[in-house]
Amino acid sequence: MNTENQSKKIILSGIQASGDLTIGHYAGAMKNWVQLQDDYECFFMVADMHAITTKQIPADLRRRSIDVVAMYAACGINTEQSTLFIQSHVQEHAQLAWVLNCFTGFGEAQRMTQFKDKSQQHSENVNVGLFSYPVLMAADILLYQADLVPVGDDQKQHIELTRNLAERFNHLYSPTFIIPEPFIAKEGARIMSLQEPKKKMSKSDPNQNSCIFLHDSDAVIRNKIKRAVTDSGTDIIYDIETRPGISNLMSLHHIATGKSMQAISDEFNGRGYAPFKEAVAESVAELISPIRSRFEELRSHPDELSALLKTGADKAKRQAFKTLRKVYKKIGFVEPS
Ligand code: TRP
């Protein structure tokens, strides 16, 4: 047994493989994961099973699932230390999700605001998988006995459901699951669209200029930032309500340089938008350029990536199997002989 890991708390998080990763993912997820990985035992997954709750082109899903893994590593996740894996490689996710489905109230799932939003967005394909999406997410988390789940604000309700399901199961049977806590990224980590700064930056936005991808070239990054929507007036002051465009550019500069909002404002306020935008373009290009190179390097060695995924899946499976076996026993499933 690995005694070192036993004393560490466990983290699990993941990103859906439904689009290419953006600087929003970096700011809201990977940047924090990198900082957490020394202090926690971390499982980082690619949620390909969640991705198929909306329509996917098979070849794209396959490429993207691997891209996401390579991007995790390119952003600084230490693949020796943390466990990286693809959700569908560990069957226990689907298996525990089924059990948890049978402990989730219909009304409880119906109250999830993301379900309501997504069923409006994809009104032509409101499937049962979309409905039980948060239950699969609960399975992802509970299988690993995660203590902490770093997520964006929009996932908080899903963590709340996960906690309720875990408590319900523990109460009905006996203590089985750790009750996880959400770990919400701090302010400034939420990156908005460059074109409509009141909306979250989204990989699926049809306007490509609204979104900076982690594989964008320096020239593309500079161009997108140059075209970013700003607010009327000239103040460079952080205020999401009245100055959403400038505040978003300040967040980007903060993410890329580590400077505080106050320091950024002190440096640029009163000098007009142009020099500020130039500085943001420069800092963001400087942040992404090494990530892009590492990504391309990793992507050019598919054998190493698939070996890494095999190791990750094996390690994840060991933990997942342990939890699932307990659950199956408690609910009365006969152990296979
Ligand atoms: N639903 C999450 C999102 O869209 C992705 C996800 C799937 C996840 N399973 C998870 C996040 C488990 C944290 C833990 O962001």
PDB file of N, CA, C and O in Angstrom, residues 236-238 250-251 253-254 257-271 276 279:
ATOM      1  N   ILE A 236      -9.983  52.006 -17.008  1.00  0.00           N
ATOM      2  CA  ILE A 236      -9.548  50.618 -16.858  1.00  0.00           C
ATOM      3  C   ILE A 236      -9.661  50.275 -15.378  1.00  0.00           C
ATOM      4  O   ILE A 236      -8.716  50.401 -14.602  1.00  0.00           O
ATOM      5  N   ILE A 237     -10.895  49.939 -15.026  1.00  0.00           N
ATOM      6  CA  ILE A 237     -11.258  49.676 -13.628  1.00  0.00           C
ATOM      7  C   ILE A 237     -12.081  48.395 -13.601  1.00  0.00           C
ATOM      8  O   ILE A 237     -12.930  48.194 -14.475  1.00  0.00           O
ATOM      9  N   TYR A 238     -11.801  47.532 -12.606  1.00  0.00           N
ATOM     10  CA  TYR A 238     -12.514  46.255 -12.548  1.00  0.00           C
ATOM     11  C   TYR A 238     -13.907  46.444 -11.973  1.00  0.00           C
ATOM     12  O   TYR A 238     -14.072  46.791 -10.807  1.00  0.00           O
ATOM     13  N   MET A 250      -9.044  42.458 -18.040  1.00  0.00           N
ATOM     14  CA  MET A 250      -8.221  42.523 -16.820  1.00  0.00           C
ATOM     15  C   MET A 250      -8.057  41.126 -16.215  1.00  0.00           C
ATOM     16  O   MET A 250      -6.963  40.762 -15.762  1.00  0.00           O
ATOM     17  N   SER A 251      -9.132  40.338 -16.230  1.00  0.00           N
ATOM     18  CA  SER A 251      -9.037  38.959 -15.726  1.00  0.00           C
ATOM     19  C   SER A 251      -8.004  38.166 -16.522  1.00  0.00           C
ATOM     20  O   SER A 251      -7.204  37.418 -15.955  1.00  0.00           O
ATOM     21  N   HIS A 253      -5.447  39.322 -18.162  1.00  0.00           N
ATOM     22  CA  HIS A 253      -4.104  39.811 -17.835  1.00  0.00           C
ATOM     23  C   HIS A 253      -3.675  39.297 -16.455  1.00  0.00           C
ATOM     24  O   HIS A 253      -2.509  38.914 -16.250  1.00  0.00           O
ATOM     25  N   HIS A 254      -4.635  39.262 -15.546  1.00  0.00           N
ATOM     26  CA  HIS A 254      -4.367  38.743 -14.201  1.00  0.00           C
ATOM     27  C   HIS A 254      -3.960  37.256 -14.258  1.00  0.00           C
ATOM     28  O   HIS A 254      -2.985  36.842 -13.620  1.00  0.00           O
ATOM     29  N   THR A 257      -0.416  37.068 -15.900  1.00  0.00           N
ATOM     30  CA  THR A 257       0.756  37.689 -15.260  1.00  0.00           C
ATOM     31  C   THR A 257       0.779  37.513 -13.746  1.00  0.00           C
ATOM     32  O   THR A 257       1.810  37.742 -13.117  1.00  0.00           O
ATOM     33  N   GLY A 258      -0.372  37.178 -13.154  1.00  0.00           N
ATOM     34  CA  GLY A 258      -0.442  37.099 -11.698  1.00  0.00           C
ATOM     35  C   GLY A 258      -0.629  38.449 -11.019  1.00  0.00           C
ATOM     36  O   GLY A 258      -0.757  38.511  -9.801  1.00  0.00           O
ATOM     37  N   LYS A 259      -0.641  39.526 -11.803  1.00  0.00           N
ATOM     38  CA  LYS A 259      -0.824  40.859 -11.195  1.00  0.00           C
ATOM     39  C   LYS A 259      -2.252  41.019 -10.674  1.00  0.00           C
ATOM     40  O   LYS A 259      -3.191  40.506 -11.285  1.00  0.00           O
ATOM     41  N   SER A 260      -2.415  41.752  -9.590  1.00  0.00           N
ATOM     42  CA  SER A 260      -3.756  41.969  -9.027  1.00  0.00           C
ATOM     43  C   SER A 260      -4.523  42.956  -9.900  1.00  0.00           C
ATOM     44  O   SER A 260      -3.934  43.724 -10.667  1.00  0.00           O
ATOM     45  N   MET A 261      -5.842  42.948  -9.764  1.00  0.00           N
ATOM     46  CA  MET A 261      -6.688  43.876 -10.522  1.00  0.00           C
ATOM     47  C   MET A 261      -6.284  45.317 -10.213  1.00  0.00           C
ATOM     48  O   MET A 261      -6.237  46.163 -11.095  1.00  0.00           O
ATOM     49  N   GLN A 262      -5.998  45.569  -8.930  1.00  0.00           N
ATOM     50  CA  GLN A 262      -5.615  46.922  -8.528  1.00  0.00           C
ATOM     51  C   GLN A 262      -4.314  47.336  -9.221  1.00  0.00           C
ATOM     52  O   GLN A 262      -4.206  48.448  -9.760  1.00  0.00           O
ATOM     53  N   ALA A 263      -3.352  46.442  -9.231  1.00  0.00           N
ATOM     54  CA  ALA A 263      -2.066  46.758  -9.867  1.00  0.00           C
ATOM     55  C   ALA A 263      -2.259  47.021 -11.362  1.00  0.00           C
ATOM     56  O   ALA A 263      -1.633  47.925 -11.932  1.00  0.00           O
ATOM     57  N   ILE A 264      -3.132  46.249 -11.983  1.00  0.00           N
ATOM     58  CA  ILE A 264      -3.372  46.422 -13.421  1.00  0.00           C
ATOM     59  C   ILE A 264      -4.018  47.785 -13.666  1.00  0.00           C
ATOM     60  O   ILE A 264      -3.614  48.536 -14.561  1.00  0.00           O
ATOM     61  N   SER A 265      -4.999  48.093 -12.837  1.00  0.00           N
ATOM     62  CA  SER A 265      -5.679  49.374 -12.972  1.00  0.00           C
ATOM     63  C   SER A 265      -4.691  50.536 -12.769  1.00  0.00           C
ATOM     64  O   SER A 265      -4.654  51.485 -13.555  1.00  0.00           O
ATOM     65  N   ASP A 266      -3.862  50.432 -11.715  1.00  0.00           N
ATOM     66  CA  ASP A 266      -2.867  51.481 -11.445  1.00  0.00           C
ATOM     67  C   ASP A 266      -1.932  51.671 -12.632  1.00  0.00           C
ATOM     68  O   ASP A 266      -1.543  52.785 -12.961  1.00  0.00           O
ATOM     69  N   GLU A 267      -1.576  50.570 -13.255  1.00  0.00           N
ATOM     70  CA  GLU A 267      -0.612  50.651 -14.354  1.00  0.00           C
ATOM     71  C   GLU A 267      -1.225  51.247 -15.631  1.00  0.00           C
ATOM     72  O   GLU A 267      -0.562  52.004 -16.328  1.00  0.00           O
ATOM     73  N   PHE A 268      -2.484  50.894 -15.914  1.00  0.00           N
ATOM     74  CA  PHE A 268      -3.026  51.241 -17.237  1.00  0.00           C
ATOM     75  C   PHE A 268      -4.108  52.311 -17.250  1.00  0.00           C
ATOM     76  O   PHE A 268      -4.377  52.892 -18.299  1.00  0.00           O
ATOM     77  N   ASN A 269      -4.764  52.548 -16.119  1.00  0.00           N
ATOM     78  CA  ASN A 269      -5.879  53.490 -16.159  1.00  0.00           C
ATOM     79  C   ASN A 269      -5.395  54.886 -16.562  1.00  0.00           C
ATOM     80  O   ASN A 269      -4.339  55.332 -16.122  1.00  0.00           O
ATOM     81  N   GLY A 270      -6.179  55.513 -17.441  1.00  0.00           N
ATOM     82  CA  GLY A 270      -5.842  56.865 -17.886  1.00  0.00           C
ATOM     83  C   GLY A 270      -4.982  56.882 -19.135  1.00  0.00           C
ATOM     84  O   GLY A 270      -4.733  57.943 -19.698  1.00  0.00           O
ATOM     85  N   ARG A 271      -4.549  55.707 -19.596  1.00  0.00           N
ATOM     86  CA  ARG A 271      -3.678  55.689 -20.787  1.00  0.00           C
ATOM     87  C   ARG A 271      -4.431  55.267 -22.052  1.00  0.00           C
ATOM     88  O   ARG A 271      -3.823  55.133 -23.115  1.00  0.00           O
ATOM     89  N   PHE A 276      -3.328  49.089 -23.305  1.00  0.00           N
ATOM     90  CA  PHE A 276      -3.756  48.019 -22.415  1.00  0.00           C
ATOM     91  C   PHE A 276      -4.024  46.736 -23.195  1.00  0.00           C
ATOM     92  O   PHE A 276      -3.541  45.658 -22.861  1.00  0.00           O
ATOM     93  N   ALA A 279      -0.890  45.072 -24.194  1.00  0.00           N
ATOM     94  CA  ALA A 279      -0.237  44.354 -23.084  1.00  0.00           C
ATOM     95  C   ALA A 279      -0.952  43.040 -22.796  1.00  0.00           C
ATOM     96  O   ALA A 279      -0.314  42.014 -22.527  1.00  0.00           O
TER      97      ALA A 279
END
